[in-house]
Tab-separated table of N, CA and C in Angstrom:
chain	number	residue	atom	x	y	z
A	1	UNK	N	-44.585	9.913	-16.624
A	1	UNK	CA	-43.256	10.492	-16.638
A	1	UNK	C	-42.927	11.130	-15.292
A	2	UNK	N	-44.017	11.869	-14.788
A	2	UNK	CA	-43.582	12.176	-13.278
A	2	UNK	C	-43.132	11.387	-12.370
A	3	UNK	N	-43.806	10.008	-12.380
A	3	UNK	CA	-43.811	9.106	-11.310
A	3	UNK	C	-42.196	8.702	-11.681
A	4	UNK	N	-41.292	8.912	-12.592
A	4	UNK	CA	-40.228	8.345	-13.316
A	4	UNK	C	-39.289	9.558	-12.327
A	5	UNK	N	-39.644	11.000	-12.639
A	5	UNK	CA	-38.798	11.718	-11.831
A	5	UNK	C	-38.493	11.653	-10.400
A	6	UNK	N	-39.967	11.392	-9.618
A	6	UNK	CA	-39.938	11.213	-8.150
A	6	UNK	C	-39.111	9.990	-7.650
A	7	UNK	N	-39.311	8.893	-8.493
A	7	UNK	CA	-38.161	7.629	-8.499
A	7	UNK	C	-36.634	8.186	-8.256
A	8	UNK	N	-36.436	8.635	-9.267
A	8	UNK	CA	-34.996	9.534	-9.198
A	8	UNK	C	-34.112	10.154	-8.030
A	9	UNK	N	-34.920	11.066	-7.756
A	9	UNK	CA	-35.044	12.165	-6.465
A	9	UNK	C	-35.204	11.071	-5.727
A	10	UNK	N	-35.704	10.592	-5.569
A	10	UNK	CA	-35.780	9.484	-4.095
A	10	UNK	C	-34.064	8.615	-4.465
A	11	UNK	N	-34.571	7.901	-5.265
A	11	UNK	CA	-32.938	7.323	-5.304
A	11	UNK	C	-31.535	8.278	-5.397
A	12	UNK	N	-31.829	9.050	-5.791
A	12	UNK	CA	-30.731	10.319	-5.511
A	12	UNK	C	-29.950	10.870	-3.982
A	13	UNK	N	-31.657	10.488	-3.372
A	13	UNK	CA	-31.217	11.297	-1.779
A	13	UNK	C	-30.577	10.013	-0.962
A	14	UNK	N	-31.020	8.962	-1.505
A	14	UNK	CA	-30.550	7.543	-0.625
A	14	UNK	C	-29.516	6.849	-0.607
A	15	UNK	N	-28.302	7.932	-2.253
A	15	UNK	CA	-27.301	7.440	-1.932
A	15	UNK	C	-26.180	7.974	-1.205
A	16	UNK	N	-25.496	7.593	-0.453
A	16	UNK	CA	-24.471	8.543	0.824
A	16	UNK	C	-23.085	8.582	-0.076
A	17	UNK	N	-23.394	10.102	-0.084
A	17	UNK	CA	-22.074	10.918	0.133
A	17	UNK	C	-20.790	10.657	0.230
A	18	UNK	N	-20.633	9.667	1.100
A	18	UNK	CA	-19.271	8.723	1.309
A	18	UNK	C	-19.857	7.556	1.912
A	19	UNK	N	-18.742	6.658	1.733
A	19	UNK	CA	-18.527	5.764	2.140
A	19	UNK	C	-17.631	5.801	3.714
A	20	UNK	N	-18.171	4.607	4.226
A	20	UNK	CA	-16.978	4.362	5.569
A	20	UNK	C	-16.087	3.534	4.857
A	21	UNK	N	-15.024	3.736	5.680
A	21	UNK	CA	-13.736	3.096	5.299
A	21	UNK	C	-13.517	2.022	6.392
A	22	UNK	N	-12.623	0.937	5.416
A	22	UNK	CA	-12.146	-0.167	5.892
A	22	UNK	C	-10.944	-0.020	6.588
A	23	UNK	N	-10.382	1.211	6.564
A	23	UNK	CA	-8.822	0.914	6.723
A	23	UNK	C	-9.000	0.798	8.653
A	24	UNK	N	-8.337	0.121	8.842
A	24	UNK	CA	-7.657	0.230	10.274
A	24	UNK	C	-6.183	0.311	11.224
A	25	UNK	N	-6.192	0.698	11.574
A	25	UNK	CA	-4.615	1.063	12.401
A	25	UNK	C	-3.825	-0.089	12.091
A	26	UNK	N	-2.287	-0.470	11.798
A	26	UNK	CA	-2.313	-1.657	12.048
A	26	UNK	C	-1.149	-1.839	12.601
A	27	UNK	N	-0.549	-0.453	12.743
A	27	UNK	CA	0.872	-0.371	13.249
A	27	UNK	C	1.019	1.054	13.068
A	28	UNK	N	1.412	2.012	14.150
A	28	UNK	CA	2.283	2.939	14.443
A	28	UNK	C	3.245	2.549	15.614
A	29	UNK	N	4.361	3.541	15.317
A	29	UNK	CA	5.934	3.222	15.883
A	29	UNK	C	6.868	4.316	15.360
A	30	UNK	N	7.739	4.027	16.538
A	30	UNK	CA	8.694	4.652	16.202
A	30	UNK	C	10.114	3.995	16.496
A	31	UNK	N	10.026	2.726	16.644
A	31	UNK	CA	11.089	1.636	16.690
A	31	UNK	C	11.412	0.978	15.493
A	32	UNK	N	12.339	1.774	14.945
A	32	UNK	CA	12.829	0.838	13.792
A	32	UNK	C	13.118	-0.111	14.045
A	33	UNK	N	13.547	-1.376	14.673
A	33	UNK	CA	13.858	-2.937	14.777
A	33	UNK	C	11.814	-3.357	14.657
A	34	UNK	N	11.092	-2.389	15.118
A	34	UNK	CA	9.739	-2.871	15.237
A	34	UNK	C	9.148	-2.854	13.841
A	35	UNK	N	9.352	-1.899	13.222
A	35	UNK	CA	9.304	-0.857	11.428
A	35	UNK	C	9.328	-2.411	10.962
A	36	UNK	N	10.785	-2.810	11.106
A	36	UNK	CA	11.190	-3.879	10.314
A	36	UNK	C	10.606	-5.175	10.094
A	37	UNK	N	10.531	-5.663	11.403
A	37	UNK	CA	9.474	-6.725	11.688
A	37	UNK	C	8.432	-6.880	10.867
A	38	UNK	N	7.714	-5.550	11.385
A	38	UNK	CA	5.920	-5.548	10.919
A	38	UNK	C	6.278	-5.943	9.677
A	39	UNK	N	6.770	-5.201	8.843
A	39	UNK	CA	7.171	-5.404	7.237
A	39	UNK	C	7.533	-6.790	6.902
A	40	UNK	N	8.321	-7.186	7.641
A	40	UNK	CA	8.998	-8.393	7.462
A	40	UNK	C	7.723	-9.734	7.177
A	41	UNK	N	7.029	-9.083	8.276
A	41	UNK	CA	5.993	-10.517	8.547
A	41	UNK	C	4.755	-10.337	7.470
A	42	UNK	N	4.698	-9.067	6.626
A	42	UNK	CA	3.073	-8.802	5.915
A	42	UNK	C	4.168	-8.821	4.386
A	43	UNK	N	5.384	-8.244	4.138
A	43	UNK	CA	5.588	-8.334	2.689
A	43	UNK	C	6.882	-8.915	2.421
A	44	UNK	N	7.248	-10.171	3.564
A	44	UNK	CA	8.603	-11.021	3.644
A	44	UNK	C	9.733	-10.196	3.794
A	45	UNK	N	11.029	-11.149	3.635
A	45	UNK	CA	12.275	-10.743	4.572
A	45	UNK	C	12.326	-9.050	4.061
A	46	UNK	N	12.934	-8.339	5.311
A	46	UNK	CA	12.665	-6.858	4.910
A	46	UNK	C	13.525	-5.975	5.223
A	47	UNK	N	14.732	-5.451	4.735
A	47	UNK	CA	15.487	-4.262	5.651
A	47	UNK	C	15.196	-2.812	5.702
A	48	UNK	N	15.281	-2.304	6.543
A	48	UNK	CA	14.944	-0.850	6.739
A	48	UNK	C	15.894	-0.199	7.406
A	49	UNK	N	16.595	0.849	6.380
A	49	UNK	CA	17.636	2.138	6.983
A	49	UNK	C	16.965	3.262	7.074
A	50	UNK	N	17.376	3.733	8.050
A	50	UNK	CA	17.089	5.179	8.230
A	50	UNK	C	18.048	6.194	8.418
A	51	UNK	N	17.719	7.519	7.693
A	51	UNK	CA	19.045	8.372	7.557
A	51	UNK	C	19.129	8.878	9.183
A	52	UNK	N	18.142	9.136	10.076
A	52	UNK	CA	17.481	9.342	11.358
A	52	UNK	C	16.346	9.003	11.606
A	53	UNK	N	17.450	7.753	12.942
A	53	UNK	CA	16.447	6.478	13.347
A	53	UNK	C	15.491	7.098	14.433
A	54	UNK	N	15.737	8.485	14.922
A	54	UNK	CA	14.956	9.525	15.927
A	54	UNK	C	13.558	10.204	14.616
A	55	UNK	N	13.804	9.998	14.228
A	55	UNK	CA	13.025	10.473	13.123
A	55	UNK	C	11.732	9.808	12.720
A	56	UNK	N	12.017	7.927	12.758
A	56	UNK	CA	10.850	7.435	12.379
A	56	UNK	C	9.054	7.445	13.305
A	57	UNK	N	8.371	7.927	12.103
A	57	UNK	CA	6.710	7.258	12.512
A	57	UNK	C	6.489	6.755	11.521
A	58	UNK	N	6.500	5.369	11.489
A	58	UNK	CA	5.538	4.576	11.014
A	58	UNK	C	4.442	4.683	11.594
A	59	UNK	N	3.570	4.472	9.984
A	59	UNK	CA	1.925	4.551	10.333
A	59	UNK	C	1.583	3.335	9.022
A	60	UNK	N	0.699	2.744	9.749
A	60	UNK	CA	0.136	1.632	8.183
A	60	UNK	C	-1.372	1.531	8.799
A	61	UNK	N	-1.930	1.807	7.918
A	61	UNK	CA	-3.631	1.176	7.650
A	61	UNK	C	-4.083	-0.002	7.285
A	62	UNK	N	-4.737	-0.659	7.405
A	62	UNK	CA	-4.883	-1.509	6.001
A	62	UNK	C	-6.196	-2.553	6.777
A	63	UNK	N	-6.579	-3.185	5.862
A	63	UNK	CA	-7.337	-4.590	6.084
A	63	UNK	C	-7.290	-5.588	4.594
A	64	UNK	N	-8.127	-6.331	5.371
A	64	UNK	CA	-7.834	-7.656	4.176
A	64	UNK	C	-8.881	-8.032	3.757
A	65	UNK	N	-9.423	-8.308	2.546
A	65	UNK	CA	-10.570	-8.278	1.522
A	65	UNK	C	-10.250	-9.884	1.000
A	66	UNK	N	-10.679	-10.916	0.886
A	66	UNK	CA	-10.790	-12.364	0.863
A	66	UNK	C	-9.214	-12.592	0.749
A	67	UNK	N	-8.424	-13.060	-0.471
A	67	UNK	CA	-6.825	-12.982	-0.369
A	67	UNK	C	-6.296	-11.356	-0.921
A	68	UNK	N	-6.971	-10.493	-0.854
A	68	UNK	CA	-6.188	-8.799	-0.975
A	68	UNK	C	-5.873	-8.301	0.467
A	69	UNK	N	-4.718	-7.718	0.252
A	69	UNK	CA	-4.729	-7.301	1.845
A	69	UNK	C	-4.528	-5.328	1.022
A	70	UNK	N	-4.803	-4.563	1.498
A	70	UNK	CA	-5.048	-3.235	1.402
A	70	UNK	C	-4.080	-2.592	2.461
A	71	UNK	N	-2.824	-1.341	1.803
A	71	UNK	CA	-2.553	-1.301	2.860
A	71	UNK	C	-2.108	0.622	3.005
A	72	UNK	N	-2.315	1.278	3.436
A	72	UNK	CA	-1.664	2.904	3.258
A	72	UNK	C	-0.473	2.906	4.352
A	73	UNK	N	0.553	3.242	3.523
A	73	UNK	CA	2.292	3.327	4.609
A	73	UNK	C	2.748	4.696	4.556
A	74	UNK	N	2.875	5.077	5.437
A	74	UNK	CA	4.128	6.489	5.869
A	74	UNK	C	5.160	5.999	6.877
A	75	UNK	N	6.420	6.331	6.590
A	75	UNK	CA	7.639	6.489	7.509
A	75	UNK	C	7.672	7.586	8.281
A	76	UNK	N	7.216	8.842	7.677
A	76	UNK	CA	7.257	9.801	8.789
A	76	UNK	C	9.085	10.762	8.884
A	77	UNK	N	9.946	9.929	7.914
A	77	UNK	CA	11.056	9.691	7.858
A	77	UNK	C	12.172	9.663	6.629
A	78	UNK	N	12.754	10.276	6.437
A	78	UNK	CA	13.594	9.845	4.899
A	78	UNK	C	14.453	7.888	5.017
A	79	UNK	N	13.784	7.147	3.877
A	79	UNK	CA	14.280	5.674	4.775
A	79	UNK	C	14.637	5.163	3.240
A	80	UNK	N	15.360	4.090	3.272
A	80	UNK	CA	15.625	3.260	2.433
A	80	UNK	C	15.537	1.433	2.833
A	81	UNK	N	14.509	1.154	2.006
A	81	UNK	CA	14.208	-0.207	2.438
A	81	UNK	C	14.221	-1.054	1.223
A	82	UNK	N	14.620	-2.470	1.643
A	82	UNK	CA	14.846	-3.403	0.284
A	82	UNK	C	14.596	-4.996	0.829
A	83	UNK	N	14.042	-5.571	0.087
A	83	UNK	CA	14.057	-6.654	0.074
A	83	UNK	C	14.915	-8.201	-0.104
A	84	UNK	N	15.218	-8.665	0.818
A	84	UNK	CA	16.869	-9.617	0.420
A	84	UNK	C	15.985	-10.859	-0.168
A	85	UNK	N	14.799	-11.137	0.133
A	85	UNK	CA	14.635	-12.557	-0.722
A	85	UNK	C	13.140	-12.344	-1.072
A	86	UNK	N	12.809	-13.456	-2.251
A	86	UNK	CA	11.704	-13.738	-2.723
A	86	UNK	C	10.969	-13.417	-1.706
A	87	UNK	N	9.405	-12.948	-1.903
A	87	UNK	CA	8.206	-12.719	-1.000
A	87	UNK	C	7.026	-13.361	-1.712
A	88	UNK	N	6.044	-13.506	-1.221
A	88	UNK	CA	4.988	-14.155	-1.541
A	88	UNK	C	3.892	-13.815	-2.082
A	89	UNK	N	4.278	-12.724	-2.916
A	89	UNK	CA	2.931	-12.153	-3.681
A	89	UNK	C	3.336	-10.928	-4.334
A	90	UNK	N	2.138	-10.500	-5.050
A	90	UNK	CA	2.408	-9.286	-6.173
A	90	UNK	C	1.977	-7.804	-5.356
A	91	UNK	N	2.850	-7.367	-5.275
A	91	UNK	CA	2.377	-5.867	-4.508
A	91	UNK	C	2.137	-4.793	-5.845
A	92	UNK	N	0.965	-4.184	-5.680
A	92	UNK	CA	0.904	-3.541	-6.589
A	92	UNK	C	0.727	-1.550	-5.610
A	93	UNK	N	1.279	-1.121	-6.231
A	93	UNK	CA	1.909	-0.025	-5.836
A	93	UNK	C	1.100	1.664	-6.059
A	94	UNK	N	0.758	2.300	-5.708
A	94	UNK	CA	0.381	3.587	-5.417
A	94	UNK	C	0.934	4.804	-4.967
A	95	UNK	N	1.249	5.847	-5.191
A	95	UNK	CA	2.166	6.302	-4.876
A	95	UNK	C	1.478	7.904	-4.337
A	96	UNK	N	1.121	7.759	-3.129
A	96	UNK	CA	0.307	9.209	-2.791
A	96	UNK	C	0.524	10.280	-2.898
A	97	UNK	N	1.469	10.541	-1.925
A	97	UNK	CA	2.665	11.593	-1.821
A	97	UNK	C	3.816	11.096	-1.824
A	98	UNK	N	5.164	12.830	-1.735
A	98	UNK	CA	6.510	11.885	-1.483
A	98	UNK	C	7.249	11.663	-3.399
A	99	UNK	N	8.148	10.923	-2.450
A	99	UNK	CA	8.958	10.479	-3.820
A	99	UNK	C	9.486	8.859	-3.200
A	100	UNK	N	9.620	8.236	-4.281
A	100	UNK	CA	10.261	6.798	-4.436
A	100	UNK	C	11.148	7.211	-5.177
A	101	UNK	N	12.254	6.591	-5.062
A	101	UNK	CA	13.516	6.234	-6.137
A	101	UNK	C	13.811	4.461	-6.212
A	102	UNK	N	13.619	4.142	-6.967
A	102	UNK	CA	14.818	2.829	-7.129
A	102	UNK	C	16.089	2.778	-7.100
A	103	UNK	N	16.626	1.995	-6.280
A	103	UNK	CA	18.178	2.091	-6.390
A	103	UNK	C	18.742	1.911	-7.789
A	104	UNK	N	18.182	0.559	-8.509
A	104	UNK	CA	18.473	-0.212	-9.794
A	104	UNK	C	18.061	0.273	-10.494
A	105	UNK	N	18.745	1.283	-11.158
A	105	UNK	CA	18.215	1.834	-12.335
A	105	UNK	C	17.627	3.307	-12.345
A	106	UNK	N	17.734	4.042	-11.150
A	106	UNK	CA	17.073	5.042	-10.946
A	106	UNK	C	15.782	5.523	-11.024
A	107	UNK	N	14.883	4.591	-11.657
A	107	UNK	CA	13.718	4.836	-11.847
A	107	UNK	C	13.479	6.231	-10.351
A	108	UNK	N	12.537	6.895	-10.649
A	108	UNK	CA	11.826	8.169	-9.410
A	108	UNK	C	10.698	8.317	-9.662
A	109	UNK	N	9.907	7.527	-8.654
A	109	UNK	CA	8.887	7.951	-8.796
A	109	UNK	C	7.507	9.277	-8.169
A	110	UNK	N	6.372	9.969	-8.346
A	110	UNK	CA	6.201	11.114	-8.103
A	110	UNK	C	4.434	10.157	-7.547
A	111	UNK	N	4.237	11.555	-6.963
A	111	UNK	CA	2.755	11.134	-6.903
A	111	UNK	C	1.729	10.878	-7.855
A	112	UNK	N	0.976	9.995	-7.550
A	112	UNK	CA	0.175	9.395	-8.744
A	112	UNK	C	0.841	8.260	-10.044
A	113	UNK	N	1.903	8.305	-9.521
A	113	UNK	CA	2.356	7.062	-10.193
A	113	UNK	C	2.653	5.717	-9.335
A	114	UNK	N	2.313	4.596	-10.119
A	114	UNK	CA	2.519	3.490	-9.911
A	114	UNK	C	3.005	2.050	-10.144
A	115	UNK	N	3.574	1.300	-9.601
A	115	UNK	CA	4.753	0.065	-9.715
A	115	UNK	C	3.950	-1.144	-9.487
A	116	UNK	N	4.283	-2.172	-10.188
A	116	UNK	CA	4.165	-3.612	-9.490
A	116	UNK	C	5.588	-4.340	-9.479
A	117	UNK	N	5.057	-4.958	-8.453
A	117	UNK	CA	6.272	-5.886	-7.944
A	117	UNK	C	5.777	-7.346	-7.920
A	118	UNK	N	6.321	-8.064	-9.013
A	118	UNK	CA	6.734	-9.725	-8.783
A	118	UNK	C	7.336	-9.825	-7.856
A	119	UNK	N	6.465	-11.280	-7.375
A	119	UNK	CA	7.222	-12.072	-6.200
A	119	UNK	C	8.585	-12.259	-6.155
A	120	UNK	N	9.610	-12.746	-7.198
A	120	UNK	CA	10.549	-12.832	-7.820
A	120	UNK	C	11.598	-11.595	-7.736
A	121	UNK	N	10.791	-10.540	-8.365
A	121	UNK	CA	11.621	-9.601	-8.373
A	121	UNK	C	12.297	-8.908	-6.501
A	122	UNK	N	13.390	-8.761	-6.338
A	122	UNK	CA	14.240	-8.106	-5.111
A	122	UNK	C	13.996	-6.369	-5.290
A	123	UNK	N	13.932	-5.689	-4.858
A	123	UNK	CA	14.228	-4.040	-5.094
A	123	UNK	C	14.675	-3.748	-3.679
A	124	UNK	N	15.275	-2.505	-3.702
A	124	UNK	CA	15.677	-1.718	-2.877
A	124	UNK	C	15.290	-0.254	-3.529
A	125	UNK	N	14.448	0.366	-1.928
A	125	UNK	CA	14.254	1.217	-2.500
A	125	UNK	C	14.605	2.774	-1.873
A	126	UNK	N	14.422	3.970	-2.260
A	126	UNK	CA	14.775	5.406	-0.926
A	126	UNK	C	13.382	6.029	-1.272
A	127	UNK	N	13.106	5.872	-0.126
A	127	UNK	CA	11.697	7.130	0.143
A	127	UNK	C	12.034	8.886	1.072
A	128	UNK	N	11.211	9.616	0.537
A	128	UNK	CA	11.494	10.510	1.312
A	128	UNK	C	10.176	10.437	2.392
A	129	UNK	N	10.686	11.796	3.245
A	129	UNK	CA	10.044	11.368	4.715
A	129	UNK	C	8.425	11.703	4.454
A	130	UNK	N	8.006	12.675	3.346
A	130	UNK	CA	6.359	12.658	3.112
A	130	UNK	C	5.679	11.840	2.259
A	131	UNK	N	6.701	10.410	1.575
A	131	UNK	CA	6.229	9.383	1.074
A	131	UNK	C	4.640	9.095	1.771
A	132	UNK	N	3.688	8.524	1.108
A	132	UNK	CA	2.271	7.720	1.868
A	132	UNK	C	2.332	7.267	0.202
A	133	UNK	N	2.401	5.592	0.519
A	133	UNK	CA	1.753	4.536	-0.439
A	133	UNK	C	0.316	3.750	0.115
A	134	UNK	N	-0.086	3.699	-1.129
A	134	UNK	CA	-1.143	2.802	-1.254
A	134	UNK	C	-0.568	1.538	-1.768
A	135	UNK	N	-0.682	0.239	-1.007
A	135	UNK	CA	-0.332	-0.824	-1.426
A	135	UNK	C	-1.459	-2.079	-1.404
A	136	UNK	N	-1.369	-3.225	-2.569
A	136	UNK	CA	-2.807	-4.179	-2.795
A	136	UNK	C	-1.691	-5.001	-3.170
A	137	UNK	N	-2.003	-6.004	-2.426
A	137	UNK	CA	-0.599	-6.811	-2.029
A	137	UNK	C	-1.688	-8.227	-2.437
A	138	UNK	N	-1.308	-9.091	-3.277
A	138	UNK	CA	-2.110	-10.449	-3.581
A	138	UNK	C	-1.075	-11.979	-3.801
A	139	UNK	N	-1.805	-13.119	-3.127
A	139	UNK	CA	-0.834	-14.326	-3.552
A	139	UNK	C	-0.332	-13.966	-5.038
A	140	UNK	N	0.521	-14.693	-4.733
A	140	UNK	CA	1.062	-15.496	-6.293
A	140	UNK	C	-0.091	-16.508	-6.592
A	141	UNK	N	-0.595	-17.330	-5.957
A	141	UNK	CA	-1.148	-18.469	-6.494
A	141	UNK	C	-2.524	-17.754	-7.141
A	142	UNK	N	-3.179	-16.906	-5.982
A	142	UNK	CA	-4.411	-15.987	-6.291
A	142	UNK	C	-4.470	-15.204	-7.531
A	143	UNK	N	-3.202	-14.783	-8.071
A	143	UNK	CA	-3.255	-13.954	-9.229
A	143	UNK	C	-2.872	-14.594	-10.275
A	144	UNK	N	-2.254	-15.890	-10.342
A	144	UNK	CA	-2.254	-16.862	-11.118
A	144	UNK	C	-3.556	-17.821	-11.364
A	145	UNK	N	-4.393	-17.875	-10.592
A	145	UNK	CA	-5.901	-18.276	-10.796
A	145	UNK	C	-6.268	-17.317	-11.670
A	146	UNK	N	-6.226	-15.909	-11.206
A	146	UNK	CA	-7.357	-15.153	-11.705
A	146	UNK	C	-7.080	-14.726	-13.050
A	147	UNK	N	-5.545	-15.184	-13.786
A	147	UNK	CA	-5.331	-14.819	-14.924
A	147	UNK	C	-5.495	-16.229	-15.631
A	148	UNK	N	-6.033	-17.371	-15.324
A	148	UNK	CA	-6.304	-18.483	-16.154
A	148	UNK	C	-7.959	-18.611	-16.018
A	149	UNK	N	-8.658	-17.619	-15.376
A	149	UNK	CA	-9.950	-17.829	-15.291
A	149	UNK	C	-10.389	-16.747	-16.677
């Protein structure tokens, strides 16, 4: 039974505390025509208003895990952004700090709550300026595999 405890204690001390993180820089700015872009090109066509365009920092983290891409967003900014056409995958949503509102319907969302978004579905949305999402953004085709497996 001793030799059972010292096992323990040894495996106890060998596991770390934390982990390192994956995330990496992947965009800060303060050029909204730039804001827009980045967005444009990682979660399709993309508009971005700002109540004060002197105002924006964008900051995004993220990396990509086989087809998941991982991503943490701040504006830095009170902004309203929406989507004009279909995009290519299911964003599934986190909500750190901050507030979300939906335009459609008012939905508001608070910290610790969370949204998914179909490819399909359009939203427009208003963030305030201490918004930070967590976003896990996956194909359509990828999440359509993984629900027939």
């Amino acid at each position: 039974m001793e030799s059972h405890r010292q096992t323990l204690r040894m495996n106890d001390a060998s596991v770390p505390t934390s982990l390192p993180s994956r995330f990496v820089d992947l965009i800060q700015t303060k050029v909204p025509a730039r804001a827009e872009h980045f967005m444009a090109q990682l979660y399709g066509e993309h508009a971005l208003r700002l109540r004060d365009s002197t105002a924006l920092d964008m900051r995004m983290q993220g990396f990509q895990l086989a087809g998941l891409h991982v991503a943490r967003l701040s504006y830095g900014a009170p902004a309203s952004a929406s989507m004009t056409r279909s995009h290519p995958g299911w964003v599934f949503s986190f909500l750190e700090s901050g507030r979300v509102a939906r335009m459609a319907g008012g939905r508001v969302f608070g910290p610790g709550e969370a949204s998914i978004l179909a490819p399909d579905r359009l939203h427009e949305l208003e963030m305030s300026a201490d918004m930070q999402l967590l976003n896990l953004r996956v194909s359509d085709a990828d999440m359509r595999q993984a629900c027939t497996d």
